[in-house]
Amino acid sequence: MKILVINAGSSSLKYQLIDMENEQLMAKGLCERIGIDGHLKHTPLVDGKPVFNEDVPMPTHSEAIAAVIDKLTSAEYGVVSSMKEIDAVGHRVVHGGEKFASSVLINDEVLAAIEECIPFAPLHNPANITGINACRAVMGDVPMVAVFDTAFHQTMPSKAYMYAIPFDYYKNDGIRRYGFHGTSHRYVSARCAELMGKPIEELKIISCHMGNGSSLAAVCKGKVLDTSMGFTPLVGLPMGTRCGDLDAGIIQFLMSKYGYSIDEMLNILNKKSGVLGVSGVSSDFRDLDAAAAEGNERAQLALDMFNYWVAKVAGSYAAAMNGVDAIIFTAGVGENGADTRAAICEYFGYLGVKLNAEANAKRGQDIMISTEDSPVKVFVIPTNEELVIARDTRDIVC
Ligand code: ADP
């Protein structure tokens, strides 16, 4: 069975074709500048076929999907002989609100429900819907599945997801913590249990997804107890460009002092804050590491704040779960930032965490980076959201 995984953004579309017989990646690619001019980078990963990396006109997502199918099935760049070989499509959908606690076969009713969640994710859900509609237009009645970033977090208890504001805002408007990166937290926590050789139902895990956007999740006995992103992905840890937790009074103060509109204010908090805002250097942790090594104090401060926040939130989750068996690092910074991991683990001395420096220096594999006798095990597990989407799609379609 071959499954196409689609992650559609407003002007971009990432895809992977996965052979579920052996979970092998057959091809991957990225359409960019959809609606502007259009560019496709298509990378076949079987039979030594060449990479296609050229401009292709893409006035809408439908032309983008058509170009992807064309390349996947072409004699020169293709990995399948015809579209009929693609058995199903799995779509990443950012927000499923309270309607979706798991992945679901897409039909008109499901599409309408995803549309109803647009107010919660006004930038992402419309793009995801556009991707689904484009696939339906080009691929006809191939079964399609929606996999939601929010779904895994739907197990949170109300004491964790409620905000302490008048209850009617929850009841009438759905204002609550939803959390994001759920597919990633789900993948790495399940993989962690596998690596530990224990059922996930017996484990208390803290999953640290640290990329451009970052969130932590407390995964207690297989269910999310709490997570650091909230109603939107703006809160929790300081991120590449997002501010993380912030006193709401600051918004009122800055808006009245500088006359910002709410859109200008949110743009500052989403795009100009985080480690970029503090350092004035970059949102990329590699740049911050380099600047800090050259003595840039604000770059060092931004890194220190990030590490402190990860440790502080993880500590609160250890308390909330009344213990922790494993801590996982994943995503761009979590998988690659050995110094960042080591600095964060320094804070975990009270848990008895002992880092294995040699393992921590390795890259690109599932690996335990704590010592065997560390009472809390620490892992680096490269995330694989596309594989989760493909597996859910297979399980629902079969
Ligand atoms: P996204 O949230 O966009 O999916 P990723 O998970 O790919 O992001 O993470 C991207 C971030 O990973 C980059 O901004 C960079 O800060 C960080 N990163 C990548 N490689 C390294 C590295 N070698 N050392 C430290 N950080 C890294």
mmCIF file with all atom_site columns, C-alpha atoms in Angstrom, residues 46-194:
data_model
loop_
_atom_site.group_PDB
_atom_site.id
_atom_site.type_symbol
_atom_site.label_atom_id
_atom_site.label_alt_id
_atom_site.label_comp_id
_atom_site.label_asym_id
_atom_site.label_entity_id
_atom_site.label_seq_id
_atom_site.pdbx_PDB_ins_code
_atom_site.Cartn_x
_atom_site.Cartn_y
_atom_site.Cartn_z
_atom_site.occupancy
_atom_site.B_iso_or_equiv
_atom_site.pdbx_formal_charge
_atom_site.auth_seq_id
_atom_site.auth_comp_id
_atom_site.auth_asym_id
_atom_site.auth_atom_id
_atom_site.pdbx_PDB_model_num
ATOM 1   C CA . VAL A 1 46  ? 14.312  4.852  -5.235  1.00 0.00 ? 46  VAL A CA 1
ATOM 2   C CA . ASP A 1 47  ? 16.071  3.590  -8.361  1.00 0.00 ? 47  ASP A CA 1
ATOM 3   C CA . GLY A 1 48  ? 18.642  6.426  -8.374  1.00 0.00 ? 48  GLY A CA 1
ATOM 4   C CA . LYS A 1 49  ? 16.270  8.757  -10.228 1.00 0.00 ? 49  LYS A CA 1
ATOM 5   C CA . PRO A 1 50  ? 17.326  12.419 -10.537 1.00 0.00 ? 50  PRO A CA 1
ATOM 6   C CA . VAL A 1 51  ? 15.990  15.337 -8.509  1.00 0.00 ? 51  VAL A CA 1
ATOM 7   C CA . PHE A 1 52  ? 13.609  17.749 -10.273 1.00 0.00 ? 52  PHE A CA 1
ATOM 8   C CA . ASN A 1 53  ? 14.104  21.331 -9.110  1.00 0.00 ? 53  ASN A CA 1
ATOM 9   C CA . GLU A 1 54  ? 12.464  23.856 -11.423 1.00 0.00 ? 54  GLU A CA 1
ATOM 10  C CA . ASP A 1 55  ? 9.808   26.542 -11.749 1.00 0.00 ? 55  ASP A CA 1
ATOM 11  C CA . VAL A 1 56  ? 6.371   25.133 -12.574 1.00 0.00 ? 56  VAL A CA 1
ATOM 12  C CA . PRO A 1 57  ? 3.338   27.435 -12.963 1.00 0.00 ? 57  PRO A CA 1
ATOM 13  C CA . MET A 1 58  ? 1.038   26.973 -9.937  1.00 0.00 ? 58  MET A CA 1
ATOM 14  C CA . PRO A 1 59  ? -1.786  29.525 -9.926  1.00 0.00 ? 59  PRO A CA 1
ATOM 15  C CA . THR A 1 60  ? -3.593  27.406 -7.303  1.00 0.00 ? 60  THR A CA 1
ATOM 16  C CA . HIS A 1 61  ? -3.020  24.321 -5.115  1.00 0.00 ? 61  HIS A CA 1
ATOM 17  C CA . SER A 1 62  ? -4.735  22.175 -7.780  1.00 0.00 ? 62  SER A CA 1
ATOM 18  C CA . GLU A 1 63  ? -1.913  22.845 -10.268 1.00 0.00 ? 63  GLU A CA 1
ATOM 19  C CA . ALA A 1 64  ? 0.574   22.113 -7.475  1.00 0.00 ? 64  ALA A CA 1
ATOM 20  C CA . ILE A 1 65  ? -1.024  18.714 -6.742  1.00 0.00 ? 65  ILE A CA 1
ATOM 21  C CA . ALA A 1 66  ? -1.233  17.982 -10.477 1.00 0.00 ? 66  ALA A CA 1
ATOM 22  C CA . ALA A 1 67  ? 2.498   18.775 -10.815 1.00 0.00 ? 67  ALA A CA 1
ATOM 23  C CA . VAL A 1 68  ? 3.296   16.486 -7.871  1.00 0.00 ? 68  VAL A CA 1
ATOM 24  C CA . ILE A 1 69  ? 1.285   13.610 -9.357  1.00 0.00 ? 69  ILE A CA 1
ATOM 25  C CA . ASP A 1 70  ? 2.910   14.252 -12.738 1.00 0.00 ? 70  ASP A CA 1
ATOM 26  C CA . LYS A 1 71  ? 6.401   13.934 -11.246 1.00 0.00 ? 71  LYS A CA 1
ATOM 27  C CA . LEU A 1 72  ? 5.526   10.941 -9.038  1.00 0.00 ? 72  LEU A CA 1
ATOM 28  C CA . THR A 1 73  ? 4.337   9.049  -12.126 1.00 0.00 ? 73  THR A CA 1
ATOM 29  C CA . SER A 1 74  ? 6.735   10.369 -14.801 1.00 0.00 ? 74  SER A CA 1
ATOM 30  C CA . ALA A 1 75  ? 9.189   8.087  -16.588 1.00 0.00 ? 75  ALA A CA 1
ATOM 31  C CA . GLU A 1 76  ? 12.180  10.250 -15.682 1.00 0.00 ? 76  GLU A CA 1
ATOM 32  C CA . TYR A 1 77  ? 11.464  11.286 -12.077 1.00 0.00 ? 77  TYR A CA 1
ATOM 33  C CA . GLY A 1 78  ? 8.658   8.927  -11.095 1.00 0.00 ? 78  GLY A CA 1
ATOM 34  C CA . VAL A 1 79  ? 8.500   6.226  -8.439  1.00 0.00 ? 79  VAL A CA 1
ATOM 35  C CA . VAL A 1 80  ? 5.116   4.728  -9.382  1.00 0.00 ? 80  VAL A CA 1
ATOM 36  C CA . SER A 1 81  ? 3.714   3.904  -12.814 1.00 0.00 ? 81  SER A CA 1
ATOM 37  C CA . SER A 1 82  ? 0.340   5.620  -12.432 1.00 0.00 ? 82  SER A CA 1
ATOM 38  C CA . MET A 1 83  ? -1.844  7.503  -9.973  1.00 0.00 ? 83  MET A CA 1
ATOM 39  C CA . LYS A 1 84  ? -3.797  4.277  -9.398  1.00 0.00 ? 84  LYS A CA 1
ATOM 40  C CA . GLU A 1 85  ? -0.842  3.002  -7.365  1.00 0.00 ? 85  GLU A CA 1
ATOM 41  C CA . ILE A 1 86  ? -1.470  5.699  -4.756  1.00 0.00 ? 86  ILE A CA 1
ATOM 42  C CA . ASP A 1 87  ? -3.966  3.996  -2.452  1.00 0.00 ? 87  ASP A CA 1
ATOM 43  C CA . ALA A 1 88  ? -4.762  6.839  -0.079  1.00 0.00 ? 88  ALA A CA 1
ATOM 44  C CA . VAL A 1 89  ? -3.814  10.367 0.958   1.00 0.00 ? 89  VAL A CA 1
ATOM 45  C CA . GLY A 1 90  ? -3.131  11.551 4.506   1.00 0.00 ? 90  GLY A CA 1
ATOM 46  C CA . HIS A 1 91  ? -3.487  15.281 5.190   1.00 0.00 ? 91  HIS A CA 1
ATOM 47  C CA . ARG A 1 92  ? -1.975  17.192 8.057   1.00 0.00 ? 92  ARG A CA 1
ATOM 48  C CA . VAL A 1 93  ? -4.641  19.471 9.509   1.00 0.00 ? 93  VAL A CA 1
ATOM 49  C CA . VAL A 1 94  ? -3.581  21.933 12.187  1.00 0.00 ? 94  VAL A CA 1
ATOM 50  C CA . HIS A 1 95  ? -6.763  22.427 14.208  1.00 0.00 ? 95  HIS A CA 1
ATOM 51  C CA . GLY A 1 96  ? -9.483  19.933 14.970  1.00 0.00 ? 96  GLY A CA 1
ATOM 52  C CA . GLY A 1 97  ? -10.928 21.828 17.946  1.00 0.00 ? 97  GLY A CA 1
ATOM 53  C CA . GLU A 1 98  ? -12.826 19.602 20.389  1.00 0.00 ? 98  GLU A CA 1
ATOM 54  C CA . LYS A 1 99  ? -14.454 17.765 17.488  1.00 0.00 ? 99  LYS A CA 1
ATOM 55  C CA . PHE A 1 100 ? -11.526 15.523 16.633  1.00 0.00 ? 100 PHE A CA 1
ATOM 56  C CA . ALA A 1 101 ? -9.661  13.496 19.242  1.00 0.00 ? 101 ALA A CA 1
ATOM 57  C CA . SER A 1 102 ? -8.247  11.198 16.575  1.00 0.00 ? 102 SER A CA 1
ATOM 58  C CA . SER A 1 103 ? -7.655  10.972 12.844  1.00 0.00 ? 103 SER A CA 1
ATOM 59  C CA . VAL A 1 104 ? -10.667 10.609 10.577  1.00 0.00 ? 104 VAL A CA 1
ATOM 60  C CA . LEU A 1 105 ? -11.702 9.639  7.040   1.00 0.00 ? 105 LEU A CA 1
ATOM 61  C CA . ILE A 1 106 ? -12.477 12.825 5.136   1.00 0.00 ? 106 ILE A CA 1
ATOM 62  C CA . ASN A 1 107 ? -16.020 13.287 3.813   1.00 0.00 ? 107 ASN A CA 1
ATOM 63  C CA . ASP A 1 108 ? -18.194 16.369 3.295   1.00 0.00 ? 108 ASP A CA 1
ATOM 64  C CA . GLU A 1 109 ? -19.276 16.386 6.931   1.00 0.00 ? 109 GLU A CA 1
ATOM 65  C CA . VAL A 1 110 ? -15.657 16.223 8.163   1.00 0.00 ? 110 VAL A CA 1
ATOM 66  C CA . LEU A 1 111 ? -14.637 18.991 5.759   1.00 0.00 ? 111 LEU A CA 1
ATOM 67  C CA . ALA A 1 112 ? -17.456 21.172 7.124   1.00 0.00 ? 112 ALA A CA 1
ATOM 68  C CA . ALA A 1 113 ? -16.246 20.467 10.685  1.00 0.00 ? 113 ALA A CA 1
ATOM 69  C CA . ILE A 1 114 ? -12.673 21.419 9.743   1.00 0.00 ? 114 ILE A CA 1
ATOM 70  C CA . GLU A 1 115 ? -14.087 24.613 8.267   1.00 0.00 ? 115 GLU A CA 1
ATOM 71  C CA . GLU A 1 116 ? -15.855 25.325 11.550  1.00 0.00 ? 116 GLU A CA 1
ATOM 72  C CA . CYS A 1 117 ? -12.428 25.239 13.245  1.00 0.00 ? 117 CYS A CA 1
ATOM 73  C CA . ILE A 1 118 ? -11.094 28.044 10.980  1.00 0.00 ? 118 ILE A CA 1
ATOM 74  C CA . PRO A 1 119 ? -11.631 30.765 13.643  1.00 0.00 ? 119 PRO A CA 1
ATOM 75  C CA . PHE A 1 120 ? -9.199  28.832 15.884  1.00 0.00 ? 120 PHE A CA 1
ATOM 76  C CA . ALA A 1 121 ? -6.491  28.589 13.192  1.00 0.00 ? 121 ALA A CA 1
ATOM 77  C CA . PRO A 1 122 ? -7.262  31.314 10.648  1.00 0.00 ? 122 PRO A CA 1
ATOM 78  C CA . LEU A 1 123 ? -3.950  30.971 8.816   1.00 0.00 ? 123 LEU A CA 1
ATOM 79  C CA . HIS A 1 124 ? -3.543  27.194 8.824   1.00 0.00 ? 124 HIS A CA 1
ATOM 80  C CA . ASN A 1 125 ? -6.922  25.465 8.480   1.00 0.00 ? 125 ASN A CA 1
ATOM 81  C CA . PRO A 1 126 ? -7.923  27.312 5.262   1.00 0.00 ? 126 PRO A CA 1
ATOM 82  C CA . ALA A 1 127 ? -4.627  26.212 3.672   1.00 0.00 ? 127 ALA A CA 1
ATOM 83  C CA . ASN A 1 128 ? -5.170  22.621 4.830   1.00 0.00 ? 128 ASN A CA 1
ATOM 84  C CA . ILE A 1 129 ? -8.719  22.678 3.386   1.00 0.00 ? 129 ILE A CA 1
ATOM 85  C CA . THR A 1 130 ? -7.387  24.074 0.098   1.00 0.00 ? 130 THR A CA 1
ATOM 86  C CA . GLY A 1 131 ? -4.930  21.156 -0.034  1.00 0.00 ? 131 GLY A CA 1
ATOM 87  C CA . ILE A 1 132 ? -7.701  18.623 0.595   1.00 0.00 ? 132 ILE A CA 1
ATOM 88  C CA . ASN A 1 133 ? -9.969  20.149 -2.060  1.00 0.00 ? 133 ASN A CA 1
ATOM 89  C CA . ALA A 1 134 ? -7.108  20.288 -4.578  1.00 0.00 ? 134 ALA A CA 1
ATOM 90  C CA . CYS A 1 135 ? -6.381  16.583 -3.989  1.00 0.00 ? 135 CYS A CA 1
ATOM 91  C CA . ARG A 1 136 ? -10.049 15.722 -4.351  1.00 0.00 ? 136 ARG A CA 1
ATOM 92  C CA . ALA A 1 137 ? -10.178 17.674 -7.638  1.00 0.00 ? 137 ALA A CA 1
ATOM 93  C CA . VAL A 1 138 ? -7.080  16.013 -9.073  1.00 0.00 ? 138 VAL A CA 1
ATOM 94  C CA . MET A 1 139 ? -7.279  12.523 -7.531  1.00 0.00 ? 139 MET A CA 1
ATOM 95  C CA . GLY A 1 140 ? -11.033 11.879 -7.573  1.00 0.00 ? 140 GLY A CA 1
ATOM 96  C CA . ASP A 1 141 ? -12.318 9.402  -4.999  1.00 0.00 ? 141 ASP A CA 1
ATOM 97  C CA . VAL A 1 142 ? -9.001  8.181  -3.582  1.00 0.00 ? 142 VAL A CA 1
ATOM 98  C CA . PRO A 1 143 ? -9.694  7.843  0.177   1.00 0.00 ? 143 PRO A CA 1
ATOM 99  C CA . MET A 1 144 ? -8.275  10.686 2.261   1.00 0.00 ? 144 MET A CA 1
ATOM 100 C CA . VAL A 1 145 ? -7.651  10.989 5.977   1.00 0.00 ? 145 VAL A CA 1
ATOM 101 C CA . ALA A 1 146 ? -7.194  14.081 8.171   1.00 0.00 ? 146 ALA A CA 1
ATOM 102 C CA . VAL A 1 147 ? -4.611  13.913 10.964  1.00 0.00 ? 147 VAL A CA 1
ATOM 103 C CA . PHE A 1 148 ? -4.849  16.789 13.430  1.00 0.00 ? 148 PHE A CA 1
ATOM 104 C CA . ASP A 1 149 ? -2.029  18.555 15.322  1.00 0.00 ? 149 ASP A CA 1
ATOM 105 C CA . THR A 1 150 ? -4.429  19.081 18.209  1.00 0.00 ? 150 THR A CA 1
ATOM 106 C CA . ALA A 1 151 ? -5.912  15.566 18.456  1.00 0.00 ? 151 ALA A CA 1
ATOM 107 C CA . PHE A 1 152 ? -3.385  13.890 20.778  1.00 0.00 ? 152 PHE A CA 1
ATOM 108 C CA . HIS A 1 153 ? -3.875  16.675 23.322  1.00 0.00 ? 153 HIS A CA 1
ATOM 109 C CA . GLN A 1 154 ? -7.621  16.065 23.568  1.00 0.00 ? 154 GLN A CA 1
ATOM 110 C CA . THR A 1 155 ? -6.994  13.697 26.494  1.00 0.00 ? 155 THR A CA 1
ATOM 111 C CA . MET A 1 156 ? -6.012  16.651 28.696  1.00 0.00 ? 156 MET A CA 1
ATOM 112 C CA . PRO A 1 157 ? -8.233  16.956 31.778  1.00 0.00 ? 157 PRO A CA 1
ATOM 113 C CA . SER A 1 158 ? -10.297 20.125 32.173  1.00 0.00 ? 158 SER A CA 1
ATOM 114 C CA . LYS A 1 159 ? -8.125  21.315 35.094  1.00 0.00 ? 159 LYS A CA 1
ATOM 115 C CA . ALA A 1 160 ? -5.240  21.521 32.597  1.00 0.00 ? 160 ALA A CA 1
ATOM 116 C CA . TYR A 1 161 ? -7.013  22.912 29.540  1.00 0.00 ? 161 TYR A CA 1
ATOM 117 C CA . MET A 1 162 ? -9.258  25.531 31.145  1.00 0.00 ? 162 MET A CA 1
ATOM 118 C CA . TYR A 1 163 ? -8.220  29.182 31.425  1.00 0.00 ? 163 TYR A CA 1
ATOM 119 C CA . ALA A 1 164 ? -9.266  31.017 34.560  1.00 0.00 ? 164 ALA A CA 1
ATOM 120 C CA . ILE A 1 165 ? -11.562 33.458 32.763  1.00 0.00 ? 165 ILE A CA 1
ATOM 121 C CA . PRO A 1 166 ? -15.379 33.525 32.860  1.00 0.00 ? 166 PRO A CA 1
ATOM 122 C CA . PHE A 1 167 ? -16.638 30.025 32.059  1.00 0.00 ? 167 PHE A CA 1
ATOM 123 C CA . ASP A 1 168 ? -18.961 31.227 29.296  1.00 0.00 ? 168 ASP A CA 1
ATOM 124 C CA . TYR A 1 169 ? -15.958 31.965 27.060  1.00 0.00 ? 169 TYR A CA 1
ATOM 125 C CA . TYR A 1 170 ? -15.215 28.259 27.105  1.00 0.00 ? 170 TYR A CA 1
ATOM 126 C CA . LYS A 1 171 ? -18.845 27.170 26.773  1.00 0.00 ? 171 LYS A CA 1
ATOM 127 C CA . ASN A 1 172 ? -19.844 29.632 24.051  1.00 0.00 ? 172 ASN A CA 1
ATOM 128 C CA . ASP A 1 173 ? -16.592 30.337 22.235  1.00 0.00 ? 173 ASP A CA 1
ATOM 129 C CA . GLY A 1 174 ? -14.364 27.298 22.768  1.00 0.00 ? 174 GLY A CA 1
ATOM 130 C CA . ILE A 1 175 ? -11.628 29.299 24.522  1.00 0.00 ? 175 ILE A CA 1
ATOM 131 C CA . ARG A 1 176 ? -9.350  26.661 26.111  1.00 0.00 ? 176 ARG A CA 1
ATOM 132 C CA . ARG A 1 177 ? -5.893  25.194 25.786  1.00 0.00 ? 177 ARG A CA 1
ATOM 133 C CA . TYR A 1 178 ? -5.752  23.006 22.656  1.00 0.00 ? 178 TYR A CA 1
ATOM 134 C CA . GLY A 1 179 ? -2.006  22.456 22.232  1.00 0.00 ? 179 GLY A CA 1
ATOM 135 C CA . PHE A 1 180 ? -0.122  21.766 18.996  1.00 0.00 ? 180 PHE A CA 1
ATOM 136 C CA . HIS A 1 181 ? 2.675   19.457 17.721  1.00 0.00 ? 181 HIS A CA 1
ATOM 137 C CA . GLY A 1 182 ? 0.413   16.600 18.902  1.00 0.00 ? 182 GLY A CA 1
ATOM 138 C CA . THR A 1 183 ? 1.444   14.285 16.060  1.00 0.00 ? 183 THR A CA 1
ATOM 139 C CA . SER A 1 184 ? 5.110   14.758 16.963  1.00 0.00 ? 184 SER A CA 1
ATOM 140 C CA . HIS A 1 185 ? 4.571   14.287 20.716  1.00 0.00 ? 185 HIS A CA 1
ATOM 141 C CA . ARG A 1 186 ? 2.543   11.165 19.961  1.00 0.00 ? 186 ARG A CA 1
ATOM 142 C CA . TYR A 1 187 ? 5.217   9.668  17.699  1.00 0.00 ? 187 TYR A CA 1
ATOM 143 C CA . VAL A 1 188 ? 8.189   10.279 19.998  1.00 0.00 ? 188 VAL A CA 1
ATOM 144 C CA . SER A 1 189 ? 6.408   9.209  23.192  1.00 0.00 ? 189 SER A CA 1
ATOM 145 C CA . ALA A 1 190 ? 5.300   5.924  21.588  1.00 0.00 ? 190 ALA A CA 1
ATOM 146 C CA . ARG A 1 191 ? 8.805   5.370  20.241  1.00 0.00 ? 191 ARG A CA 1
ATOM 147 C CA . CYS A 1 192 ? 10.285  6.131  23.669  1.00 0.00 ? 192 CYS A CA 1
ATOM 148 C CA . ALA A 1 193 ? 8.112   3.418  25.245  1.00 0.00 ? 193 ALA A CA 1
ATOM 149 C CA . GLU A 1 194 ? 9.286   1.004  22.533  1.00 0.00 ? 194 GLU A CA 1
#
